[in-house]
Tab-separated table of C-alpha atoms and ligand atoms in Angstrom:
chain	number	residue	atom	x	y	z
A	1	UNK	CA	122.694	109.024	256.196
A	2	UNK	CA	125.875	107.827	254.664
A	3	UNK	CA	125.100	106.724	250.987
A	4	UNK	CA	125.887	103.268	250.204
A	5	UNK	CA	128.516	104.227	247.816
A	6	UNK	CA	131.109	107.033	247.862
A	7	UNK	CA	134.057	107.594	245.183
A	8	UNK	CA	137.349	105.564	245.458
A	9	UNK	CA	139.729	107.276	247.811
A	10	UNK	CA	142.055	109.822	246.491
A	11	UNK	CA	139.397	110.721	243.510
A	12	UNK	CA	136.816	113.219	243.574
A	13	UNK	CA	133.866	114.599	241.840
A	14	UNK	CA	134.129	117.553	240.138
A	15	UNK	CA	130.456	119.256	240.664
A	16	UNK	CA	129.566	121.786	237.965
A	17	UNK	CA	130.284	124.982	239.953
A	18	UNK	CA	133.723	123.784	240.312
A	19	UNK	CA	133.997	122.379	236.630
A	20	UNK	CA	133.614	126.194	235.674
A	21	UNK	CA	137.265	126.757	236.919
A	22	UNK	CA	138.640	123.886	235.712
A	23	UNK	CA	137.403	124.810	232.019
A	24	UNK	CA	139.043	128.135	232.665
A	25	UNK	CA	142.084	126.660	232.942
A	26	UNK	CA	141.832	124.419	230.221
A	27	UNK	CA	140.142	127.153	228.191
A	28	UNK	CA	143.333	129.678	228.897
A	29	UNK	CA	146.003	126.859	228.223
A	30	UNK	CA	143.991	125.737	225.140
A	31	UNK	CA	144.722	129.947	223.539
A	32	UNK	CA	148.053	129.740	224.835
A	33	UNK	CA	148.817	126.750	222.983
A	34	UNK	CA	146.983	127.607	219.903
A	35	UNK	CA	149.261	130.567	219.442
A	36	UNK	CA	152.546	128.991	220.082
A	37	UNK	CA	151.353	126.433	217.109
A	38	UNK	CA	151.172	123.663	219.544
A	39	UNK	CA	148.421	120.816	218.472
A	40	UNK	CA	146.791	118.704	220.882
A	41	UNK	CA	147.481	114.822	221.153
A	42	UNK	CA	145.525	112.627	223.025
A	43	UNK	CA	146.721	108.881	224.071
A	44	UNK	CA	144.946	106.244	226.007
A	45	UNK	CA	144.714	106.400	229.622
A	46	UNK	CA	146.209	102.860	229.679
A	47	UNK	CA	149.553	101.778	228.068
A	48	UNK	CA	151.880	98.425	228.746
A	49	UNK	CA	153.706	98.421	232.040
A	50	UNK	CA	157.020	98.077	230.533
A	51	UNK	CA	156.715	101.741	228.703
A	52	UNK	CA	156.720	103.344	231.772
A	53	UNK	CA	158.913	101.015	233.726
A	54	UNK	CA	161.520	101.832	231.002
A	55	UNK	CA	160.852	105.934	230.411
A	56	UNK	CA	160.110	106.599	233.984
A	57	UNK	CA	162.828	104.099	235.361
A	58	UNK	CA	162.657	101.522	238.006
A	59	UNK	CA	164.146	103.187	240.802
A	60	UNK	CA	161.433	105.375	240.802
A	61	UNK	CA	158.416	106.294	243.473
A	62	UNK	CA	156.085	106.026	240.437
A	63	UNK	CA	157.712	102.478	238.928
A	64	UNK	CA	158.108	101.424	242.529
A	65	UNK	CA	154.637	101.954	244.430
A	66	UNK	CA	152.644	104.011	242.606
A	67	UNK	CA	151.120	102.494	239.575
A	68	UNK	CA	147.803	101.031	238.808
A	69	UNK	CA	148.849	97.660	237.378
A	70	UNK	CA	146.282	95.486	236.224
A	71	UNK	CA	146.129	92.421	233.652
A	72	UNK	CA	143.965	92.167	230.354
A	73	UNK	CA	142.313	89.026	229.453
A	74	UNK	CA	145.567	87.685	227.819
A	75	UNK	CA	147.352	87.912	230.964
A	76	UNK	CA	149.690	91.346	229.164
A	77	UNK	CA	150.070	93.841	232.107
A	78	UNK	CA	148.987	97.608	231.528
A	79	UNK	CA	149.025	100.042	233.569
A	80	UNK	CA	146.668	103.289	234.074
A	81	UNK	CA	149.005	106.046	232.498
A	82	UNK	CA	150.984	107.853	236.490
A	83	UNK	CA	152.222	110.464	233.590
A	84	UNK	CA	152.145	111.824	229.914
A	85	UNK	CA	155.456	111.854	228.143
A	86	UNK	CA	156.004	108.073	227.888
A	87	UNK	CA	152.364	108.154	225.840
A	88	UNK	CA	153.335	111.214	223.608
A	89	UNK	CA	157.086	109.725	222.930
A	90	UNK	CA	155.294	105.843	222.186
A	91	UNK	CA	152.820	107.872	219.827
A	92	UNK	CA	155.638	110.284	218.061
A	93	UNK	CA	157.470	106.619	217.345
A	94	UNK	CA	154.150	104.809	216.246
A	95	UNK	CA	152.800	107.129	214.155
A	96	UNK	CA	156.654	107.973	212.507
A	97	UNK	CA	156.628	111.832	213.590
A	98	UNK	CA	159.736	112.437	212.922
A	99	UNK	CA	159.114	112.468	209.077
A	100	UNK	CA	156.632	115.413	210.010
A	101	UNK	CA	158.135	118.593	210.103
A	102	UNK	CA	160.549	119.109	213.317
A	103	UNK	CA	160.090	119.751	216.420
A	104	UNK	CA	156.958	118.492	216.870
A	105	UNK	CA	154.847	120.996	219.198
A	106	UNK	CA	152.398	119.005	221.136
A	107	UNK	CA	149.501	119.342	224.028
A	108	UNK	CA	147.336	117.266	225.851
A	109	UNK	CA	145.377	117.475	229.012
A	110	UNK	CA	144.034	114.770	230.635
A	111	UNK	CA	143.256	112.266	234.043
A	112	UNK	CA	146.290	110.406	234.955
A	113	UNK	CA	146.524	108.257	237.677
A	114	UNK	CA	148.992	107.256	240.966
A	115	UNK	CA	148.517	105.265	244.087
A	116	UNK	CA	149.747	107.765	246.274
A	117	UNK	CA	148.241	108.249	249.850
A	118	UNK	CA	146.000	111.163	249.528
A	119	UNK	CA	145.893	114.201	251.191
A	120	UNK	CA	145.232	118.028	249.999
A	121	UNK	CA	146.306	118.449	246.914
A	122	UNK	CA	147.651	114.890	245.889
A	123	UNK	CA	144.607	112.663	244.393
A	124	UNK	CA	145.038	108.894	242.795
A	125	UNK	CA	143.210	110.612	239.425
A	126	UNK	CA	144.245	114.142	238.850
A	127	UNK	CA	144.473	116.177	235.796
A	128	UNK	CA	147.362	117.814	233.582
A	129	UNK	CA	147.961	119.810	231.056
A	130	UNK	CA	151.188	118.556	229.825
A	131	UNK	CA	153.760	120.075	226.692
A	132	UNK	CA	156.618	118.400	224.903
A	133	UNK	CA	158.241	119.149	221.939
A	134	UNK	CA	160.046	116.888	220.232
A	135	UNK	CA	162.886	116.740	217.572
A	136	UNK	CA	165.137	119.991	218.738
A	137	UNK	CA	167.712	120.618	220.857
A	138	UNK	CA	168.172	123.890	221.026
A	139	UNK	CA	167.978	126.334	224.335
A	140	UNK	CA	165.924	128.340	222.521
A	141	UNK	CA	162.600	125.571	223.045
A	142	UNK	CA	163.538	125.109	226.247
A	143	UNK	CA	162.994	128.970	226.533
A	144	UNK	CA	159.741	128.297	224.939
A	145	UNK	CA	158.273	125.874	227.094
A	146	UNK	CA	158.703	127.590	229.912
A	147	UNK	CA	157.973	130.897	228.798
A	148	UNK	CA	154.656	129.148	227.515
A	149	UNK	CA	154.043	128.138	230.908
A	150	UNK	CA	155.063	131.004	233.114
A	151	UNK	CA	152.639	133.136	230.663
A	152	UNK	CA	149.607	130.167	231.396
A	153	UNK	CA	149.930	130.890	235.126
A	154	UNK	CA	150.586	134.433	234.630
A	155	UNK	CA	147.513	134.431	232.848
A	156	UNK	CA	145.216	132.655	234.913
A	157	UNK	CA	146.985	134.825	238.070
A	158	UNK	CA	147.915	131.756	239.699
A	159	UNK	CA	149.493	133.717	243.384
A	160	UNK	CA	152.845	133.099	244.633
A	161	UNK	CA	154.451	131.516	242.021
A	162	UNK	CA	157.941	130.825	241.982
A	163	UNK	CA	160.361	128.800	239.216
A	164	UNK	CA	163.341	127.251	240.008
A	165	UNK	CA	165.526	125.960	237.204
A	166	UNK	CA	168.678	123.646	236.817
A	167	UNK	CA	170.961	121.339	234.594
A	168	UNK	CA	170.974	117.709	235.167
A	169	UNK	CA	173.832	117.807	232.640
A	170	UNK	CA	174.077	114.712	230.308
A	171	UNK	CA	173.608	110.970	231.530
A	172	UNK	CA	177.394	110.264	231.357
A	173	UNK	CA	177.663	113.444	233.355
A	174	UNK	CA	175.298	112.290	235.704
A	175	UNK	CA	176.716	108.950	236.007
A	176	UNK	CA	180.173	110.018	237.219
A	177	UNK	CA	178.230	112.565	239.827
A	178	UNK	CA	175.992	109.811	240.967
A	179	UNK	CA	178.748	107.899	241.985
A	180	UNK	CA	180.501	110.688	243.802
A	181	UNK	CA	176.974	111.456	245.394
A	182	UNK	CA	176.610	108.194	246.607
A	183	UNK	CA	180.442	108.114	248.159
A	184	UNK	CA	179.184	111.070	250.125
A	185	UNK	CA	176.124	109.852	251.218
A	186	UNK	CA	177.552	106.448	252.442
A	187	UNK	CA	180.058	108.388	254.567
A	188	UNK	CA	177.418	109.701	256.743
A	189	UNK	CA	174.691	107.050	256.560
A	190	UNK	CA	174.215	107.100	259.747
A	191	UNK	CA	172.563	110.600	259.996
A	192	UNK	CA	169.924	109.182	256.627
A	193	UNK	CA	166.273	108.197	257.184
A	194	UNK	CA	166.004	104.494	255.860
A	195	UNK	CA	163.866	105.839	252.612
A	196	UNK	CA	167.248	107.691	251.703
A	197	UNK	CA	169.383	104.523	252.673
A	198	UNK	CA	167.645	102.242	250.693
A	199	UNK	CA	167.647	104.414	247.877
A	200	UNK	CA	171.385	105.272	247.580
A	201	UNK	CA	172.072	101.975	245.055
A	202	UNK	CA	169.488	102.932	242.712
A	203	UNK	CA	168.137	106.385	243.080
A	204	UNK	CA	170.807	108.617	245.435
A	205	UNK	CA	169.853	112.112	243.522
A	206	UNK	CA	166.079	111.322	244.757
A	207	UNK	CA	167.861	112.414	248.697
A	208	UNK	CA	167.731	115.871	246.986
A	209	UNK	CA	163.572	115.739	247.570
A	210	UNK	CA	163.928	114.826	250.932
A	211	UNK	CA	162.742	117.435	254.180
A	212	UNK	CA	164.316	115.172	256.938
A	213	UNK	CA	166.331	117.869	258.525
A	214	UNK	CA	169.367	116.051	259.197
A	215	UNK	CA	169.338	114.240	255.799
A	216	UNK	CA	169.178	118.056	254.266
A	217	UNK	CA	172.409	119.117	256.421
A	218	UNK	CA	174.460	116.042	254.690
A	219	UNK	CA	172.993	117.516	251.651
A	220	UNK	CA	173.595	120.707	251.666
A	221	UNK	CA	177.620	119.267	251.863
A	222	UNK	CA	177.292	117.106	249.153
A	223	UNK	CA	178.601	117.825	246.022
A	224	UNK	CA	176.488	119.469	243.385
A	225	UNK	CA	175.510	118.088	240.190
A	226	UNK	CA	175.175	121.588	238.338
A	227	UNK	CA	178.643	122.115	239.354
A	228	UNK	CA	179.986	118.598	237.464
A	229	UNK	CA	177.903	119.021	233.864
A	230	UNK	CA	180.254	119.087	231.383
A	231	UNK	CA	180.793	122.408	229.289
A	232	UNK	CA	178.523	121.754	226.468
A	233	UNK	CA	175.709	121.185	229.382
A	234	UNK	CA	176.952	124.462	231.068
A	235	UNK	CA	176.505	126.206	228.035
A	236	UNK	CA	173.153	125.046	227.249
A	237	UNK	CA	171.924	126.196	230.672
A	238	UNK	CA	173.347	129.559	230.439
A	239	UNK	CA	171.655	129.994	226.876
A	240	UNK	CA	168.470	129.060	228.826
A	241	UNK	CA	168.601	131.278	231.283
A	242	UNK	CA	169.112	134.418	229.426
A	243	UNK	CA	166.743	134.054	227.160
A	244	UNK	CA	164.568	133.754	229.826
A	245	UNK	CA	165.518	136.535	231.122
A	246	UNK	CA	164.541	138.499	227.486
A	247	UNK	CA	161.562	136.853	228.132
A	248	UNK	CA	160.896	139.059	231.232
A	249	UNK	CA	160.700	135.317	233.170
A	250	UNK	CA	161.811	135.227	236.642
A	251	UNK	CA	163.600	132.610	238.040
A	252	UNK	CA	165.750	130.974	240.564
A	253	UNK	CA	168.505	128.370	239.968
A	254	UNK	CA	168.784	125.724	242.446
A	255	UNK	CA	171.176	123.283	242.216
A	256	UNK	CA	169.262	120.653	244.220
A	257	UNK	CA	166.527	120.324	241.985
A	258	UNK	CA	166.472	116.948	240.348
A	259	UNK	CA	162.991	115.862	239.419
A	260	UNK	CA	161.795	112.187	240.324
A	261	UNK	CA	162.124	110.546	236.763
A	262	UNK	CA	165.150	108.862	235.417
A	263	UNK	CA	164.735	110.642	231.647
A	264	UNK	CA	165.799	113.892	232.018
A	265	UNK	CA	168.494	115.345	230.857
A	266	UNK	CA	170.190	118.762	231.119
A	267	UNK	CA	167.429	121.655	232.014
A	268	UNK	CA	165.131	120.689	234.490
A	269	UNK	CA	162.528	123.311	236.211
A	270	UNK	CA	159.840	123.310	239.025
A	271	UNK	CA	156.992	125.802	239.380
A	272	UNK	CA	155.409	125.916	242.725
A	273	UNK	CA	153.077	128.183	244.753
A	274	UNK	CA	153.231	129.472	248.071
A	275	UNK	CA	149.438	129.381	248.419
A	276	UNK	CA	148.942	125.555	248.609
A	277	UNK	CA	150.276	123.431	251.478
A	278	UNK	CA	152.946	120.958	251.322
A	279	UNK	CA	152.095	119.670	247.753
A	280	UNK	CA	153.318	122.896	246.513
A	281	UNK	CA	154.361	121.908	243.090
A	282	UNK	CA	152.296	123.362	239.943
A	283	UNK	CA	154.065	122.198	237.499
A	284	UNK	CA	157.495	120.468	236.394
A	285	UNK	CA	159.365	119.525	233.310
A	286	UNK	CA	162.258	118.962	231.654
A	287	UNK	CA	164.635	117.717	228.951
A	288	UNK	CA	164.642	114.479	228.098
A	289	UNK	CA	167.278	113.974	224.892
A	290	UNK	CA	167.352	109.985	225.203
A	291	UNK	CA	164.056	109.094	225.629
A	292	UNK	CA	163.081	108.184	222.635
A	293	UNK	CA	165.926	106.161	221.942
A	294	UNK	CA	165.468	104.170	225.488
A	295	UNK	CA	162.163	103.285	223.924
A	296	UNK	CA	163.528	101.912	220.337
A	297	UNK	CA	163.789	105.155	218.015
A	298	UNK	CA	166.430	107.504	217.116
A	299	UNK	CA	168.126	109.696	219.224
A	300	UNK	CA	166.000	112.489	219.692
A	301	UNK	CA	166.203	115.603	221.590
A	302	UNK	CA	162.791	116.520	223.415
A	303	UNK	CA	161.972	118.804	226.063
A	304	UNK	CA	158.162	119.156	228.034
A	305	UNK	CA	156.154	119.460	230.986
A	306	UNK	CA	153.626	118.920	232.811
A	307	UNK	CA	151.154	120.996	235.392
A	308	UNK	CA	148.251	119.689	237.458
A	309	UNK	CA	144.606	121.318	237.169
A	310	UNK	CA	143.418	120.526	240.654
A	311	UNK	CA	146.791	122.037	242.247
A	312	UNK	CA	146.160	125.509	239.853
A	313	UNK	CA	142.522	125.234	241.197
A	314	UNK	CA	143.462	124.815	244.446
A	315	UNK	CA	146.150	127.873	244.680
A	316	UNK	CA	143.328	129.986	242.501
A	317	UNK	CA	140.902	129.489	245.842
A	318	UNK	CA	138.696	126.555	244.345
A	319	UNK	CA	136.395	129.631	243.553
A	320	UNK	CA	133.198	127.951	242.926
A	321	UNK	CA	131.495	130.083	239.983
A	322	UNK	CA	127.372	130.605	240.002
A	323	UNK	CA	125.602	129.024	237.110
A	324	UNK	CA	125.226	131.810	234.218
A	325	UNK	CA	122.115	131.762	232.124
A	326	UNK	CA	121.077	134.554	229.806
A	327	UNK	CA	117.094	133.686	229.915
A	328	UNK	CA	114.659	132.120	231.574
A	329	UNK	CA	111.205	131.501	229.616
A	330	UNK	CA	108.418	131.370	232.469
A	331	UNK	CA	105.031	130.497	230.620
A	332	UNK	CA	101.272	129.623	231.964
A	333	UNK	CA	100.727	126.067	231.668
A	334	UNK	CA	98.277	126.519	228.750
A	335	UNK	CA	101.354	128.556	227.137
A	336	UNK	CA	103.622	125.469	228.013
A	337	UNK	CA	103.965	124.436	224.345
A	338	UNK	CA	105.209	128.319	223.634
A	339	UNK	CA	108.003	128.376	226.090
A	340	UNK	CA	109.274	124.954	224.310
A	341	UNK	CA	109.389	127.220	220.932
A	342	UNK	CA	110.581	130.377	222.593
A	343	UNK	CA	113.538	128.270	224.615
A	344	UNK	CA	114.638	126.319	221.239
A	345	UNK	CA	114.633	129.764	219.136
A	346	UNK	CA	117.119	131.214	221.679
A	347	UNK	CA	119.559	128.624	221.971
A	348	UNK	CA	119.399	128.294	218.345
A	349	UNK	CA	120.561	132.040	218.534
A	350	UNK	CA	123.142	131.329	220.954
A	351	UNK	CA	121.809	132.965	224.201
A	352	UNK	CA	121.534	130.244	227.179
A	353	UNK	CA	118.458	129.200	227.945
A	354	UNK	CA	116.021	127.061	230.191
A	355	UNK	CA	112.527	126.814	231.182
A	356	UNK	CA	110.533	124.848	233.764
A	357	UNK	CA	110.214	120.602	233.649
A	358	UNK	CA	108.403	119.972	236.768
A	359	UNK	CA	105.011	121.949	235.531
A	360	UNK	CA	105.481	124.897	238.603
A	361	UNK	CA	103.463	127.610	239.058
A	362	UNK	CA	104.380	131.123	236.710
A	363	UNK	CA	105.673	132.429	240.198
A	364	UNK	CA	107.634	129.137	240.805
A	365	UNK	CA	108.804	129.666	237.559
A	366	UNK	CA	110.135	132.865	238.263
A	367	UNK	CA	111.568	132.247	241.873
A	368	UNK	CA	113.336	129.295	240.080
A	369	UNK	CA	114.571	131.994	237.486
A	370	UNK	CA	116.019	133.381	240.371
A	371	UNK	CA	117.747	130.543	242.084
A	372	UNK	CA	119.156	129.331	238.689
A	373	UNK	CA	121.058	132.324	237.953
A	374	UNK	CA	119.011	133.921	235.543
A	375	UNK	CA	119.838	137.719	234.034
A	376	UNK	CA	116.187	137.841	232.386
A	377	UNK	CA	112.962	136.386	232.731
A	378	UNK	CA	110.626	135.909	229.101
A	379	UNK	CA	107.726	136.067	230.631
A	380	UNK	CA	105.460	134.463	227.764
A	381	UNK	CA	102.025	136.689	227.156
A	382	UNK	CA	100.418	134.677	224.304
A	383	UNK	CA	101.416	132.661	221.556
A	384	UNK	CA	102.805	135.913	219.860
A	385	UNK	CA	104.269	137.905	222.618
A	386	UNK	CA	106.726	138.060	225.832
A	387	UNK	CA	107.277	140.280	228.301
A	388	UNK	CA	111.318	140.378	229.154
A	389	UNK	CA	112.442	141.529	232.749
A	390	UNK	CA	115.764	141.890	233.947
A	391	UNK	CA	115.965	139.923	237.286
A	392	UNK	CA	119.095	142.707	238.360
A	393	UNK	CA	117.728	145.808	237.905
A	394	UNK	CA	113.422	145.075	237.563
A	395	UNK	CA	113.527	146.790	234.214
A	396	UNK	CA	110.743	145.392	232.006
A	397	UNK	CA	109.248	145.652	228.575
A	398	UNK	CA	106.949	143.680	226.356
A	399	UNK	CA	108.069	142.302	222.763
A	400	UNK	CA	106.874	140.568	219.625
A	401	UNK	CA	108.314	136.700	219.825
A	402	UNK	CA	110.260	137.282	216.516
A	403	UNK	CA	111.990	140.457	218.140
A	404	UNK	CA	113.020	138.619	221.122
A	405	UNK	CA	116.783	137.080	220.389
A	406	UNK	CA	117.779	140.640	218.827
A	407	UNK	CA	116.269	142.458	222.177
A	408	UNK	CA	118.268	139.827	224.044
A	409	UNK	CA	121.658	139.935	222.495
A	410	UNK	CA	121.102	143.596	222.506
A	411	UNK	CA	120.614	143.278	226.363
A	412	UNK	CA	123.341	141.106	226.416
A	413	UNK	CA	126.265	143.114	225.201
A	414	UNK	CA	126.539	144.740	228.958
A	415	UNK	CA	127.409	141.148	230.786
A	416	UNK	CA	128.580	140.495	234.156
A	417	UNK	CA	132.177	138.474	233.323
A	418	UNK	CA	132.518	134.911	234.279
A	419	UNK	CA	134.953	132.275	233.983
A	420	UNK	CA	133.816	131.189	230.158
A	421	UNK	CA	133.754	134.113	228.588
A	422	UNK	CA	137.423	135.527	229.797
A	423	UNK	CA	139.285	136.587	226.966
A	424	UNK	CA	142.607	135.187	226.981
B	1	LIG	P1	155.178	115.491	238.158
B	1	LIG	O1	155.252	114.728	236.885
B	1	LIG	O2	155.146	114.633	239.375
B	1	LIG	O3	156.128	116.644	238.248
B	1	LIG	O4	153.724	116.151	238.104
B	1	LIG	C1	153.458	117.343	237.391
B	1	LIG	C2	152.396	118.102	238.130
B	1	LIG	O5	151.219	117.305	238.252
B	1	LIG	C3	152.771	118.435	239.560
B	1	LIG	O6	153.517	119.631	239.599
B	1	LIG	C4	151.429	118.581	240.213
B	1	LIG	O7	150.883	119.858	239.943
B	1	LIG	C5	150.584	117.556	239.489
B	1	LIG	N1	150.490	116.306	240.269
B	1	LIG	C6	151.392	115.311	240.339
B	1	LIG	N2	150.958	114.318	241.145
B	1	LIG	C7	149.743	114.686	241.587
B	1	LIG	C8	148.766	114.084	242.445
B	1	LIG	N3	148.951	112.890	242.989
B	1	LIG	N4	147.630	114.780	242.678
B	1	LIG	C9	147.420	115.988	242.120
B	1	LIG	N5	148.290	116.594	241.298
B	1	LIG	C10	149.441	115.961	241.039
């Protein structure tokens, strides 16, 4: 039977075989981080409408249909967070960050949110891990960020990964070209899907995104952005891309790349993986030079991105990891009280540990060992004693209670690897 209730569509539960992946992940990114100096930030999952109708712009899929809009009690409108570097950039602003040393280096991972129509791979509450670093403009942190990155999915293995990079120039530079862009586009309208039509008064670069084949032919004549960036732009790109290059980071540039979002500027780049299906994007970032002065600050160069968890996951396999648990204390019932001791005096010497809470049999107890992943059974003799059994191999021996965390961790120290205890 159908239970009565069932998460909201486009969210899922993450059950704890799977949550042994996602910490992985987080867990790889975290020691990436760490020693590129990066500290974590963390901003609410909610934030006023207008921040990220003015970062991410109004011609946008996000700003346009995609946002969880909702009204507090004093009728303000907020909005469940579609993306992270409107947060960080409010935060760097309200907490005066620029009088910290610069750039700020910063991290976060996180649920955000979008009401987009679900399917495999796109969820209305997914996770990222996001980057931005704020207060420098030179090519040498946009190097870094996605060096950073390619390393994190080098690192987790993430298959069929490829990086395209471009230039989105400056906005003045983008201006001029949007105009030409849409000239072009209105001179073959007729061969556009309406979704491109619609968009050329607003958002014409967003035609770039588009797979409707004939809307790709008049795009493929169009003229290219990366082509009309002025020379300061150009020269900022190049500087990107070789030291990318001396950072052994391969890469493609495509011209037609242009990102959704209305605040970025110059480099913009797009990892995706062959091993997921149409939602192929990992991750995607970019510069984003006037942000913080579209939201009220000084001008001030920045540069980030962002990757989602459950698309990594999902290229990785979804592998759904066993439980691991070093010990499992199986006691008589009149030994019961024991096996509370025993279990406590293990954890407290960091070796995982559980016993039996339903009061089952010693060979319940065992065939539940078993079932729960166990490496050893501590088979408890008397109040003073254990016997310890390897559940792998049948090996046995008996042991004073005292001795039994130092015969463990000695047992220990030949462990089967698992997702937590990858060294990264
Ligand atoms: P974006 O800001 O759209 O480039 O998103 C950055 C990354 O977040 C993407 O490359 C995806 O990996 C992930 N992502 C974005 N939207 C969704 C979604 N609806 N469901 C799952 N992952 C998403």
């Amino acid at each position: 039977m159908r239970p009565e209730f069932q998460a909201p569509r486009g969210t899922q539960d993450i059950l704890p075989e799977r949550s042994l992946l996602f910490n992985r992940i987080a867990h790889v990114a975290e020691n990436h981080f760490r020693r590129a100096a990066f500290g974590r930030i963390e901003t609410p999952a909610f934030e006023h409408t207008e921040l990220f109708v003015r970062s991410v712009g109004p011609g946008t899929d996000i700003v346009e249909k995609e946002m969880f809009t909702f009204k507090d009690p004093g009728e303000r409108s907020l909005t469940l967070r579609p993306e992270g570097t409107a947060g960080v950039c409010r935060a760097y602003l309200e907490h005066g960050m620029s009088h910290r040393p610069q750039p700020v280096k910063l991290w976060y991972l996180g649920p955000y949110f979008r009401r987009e129509r679900p399917q495999a791979g796109r969820y209305r509450q997914f996770n990222q891990i996001g980057a931005e670093v704020i207060g420098a403009a030179s090519p040498r942190v946009d190097a870094e960020v996605i060096t950073l990155l390619d390393r994190i999915l080098k690192k987790l293995r993430v298959p069929g990964v490829d990086l395209r990079i471009s230039s989105l120039g400056s906005r003045e530079a983008r201006t001029a070209y949007r105009a030409r862009l849409q000239q072009h586009l209105r001179s073959r309208m007729s061969e556009l899907p309406p979704e491109i039509q619609r968009r050329i008064p607003t958002n014409p670069l967003r035609a770039f995104d588009s797979y409707h084949p004939q809307a790709r032919e008049v795009l493929g004549d169009a003229p290219k952005l990366l082509d009309a960036i002025s020379s300061d732009d150009a020269e900022h790109f190049d500087a990107v891309c070789s030291l990318l290059a001396e950072a052994s980071v391969e890469f493609r540039i495509d011209p037609t790349l242009v990102r959704g979002l209305d605040y970025y500027t110059r480099t913009v780049f797009e990892f995706t993986s062959d091993h997921l299906g149409a939602q192929s994007a990992i991750a995607g970032g970019g510069r984003y030079d006037d942000l913080i002065s579209m939201l009220g600050g000084p001008s001030t160069p920045a540069i980030g991105w962002a990757a989602g968890v459950e698309r990594i996951g999902l290229a990785l396999g979804n592998k759904a990891y066993p439980a691991r648990l070093n010990a499992f204390v199986v006691a008589p019932d009149d030994l019961s009280e024991v096996a509370v001791r025993v279990v406590s005096q293990l954890r407290d010497a960091s070796i995982s540990a559980d016993f039996d809470l339903l009061g089952r049999s010693e060979n319940a107890q065992l065939k539940h060992a078993l079932r729960a992943g166990a490496q050893w059974a501590v088979l408890v003799l008397s109040p003073e004693a254990a016997e310890l059994r390897n559940l792998r191999s049948g090996e046995r021996w008996s042991t004073e209670l005292p001795e039994l965390p130092e015969q463990l961790k000695w047992a220990r120290r030949h462990p089967r690897r698992t997702p937590t205890e990858v060294d990264s």
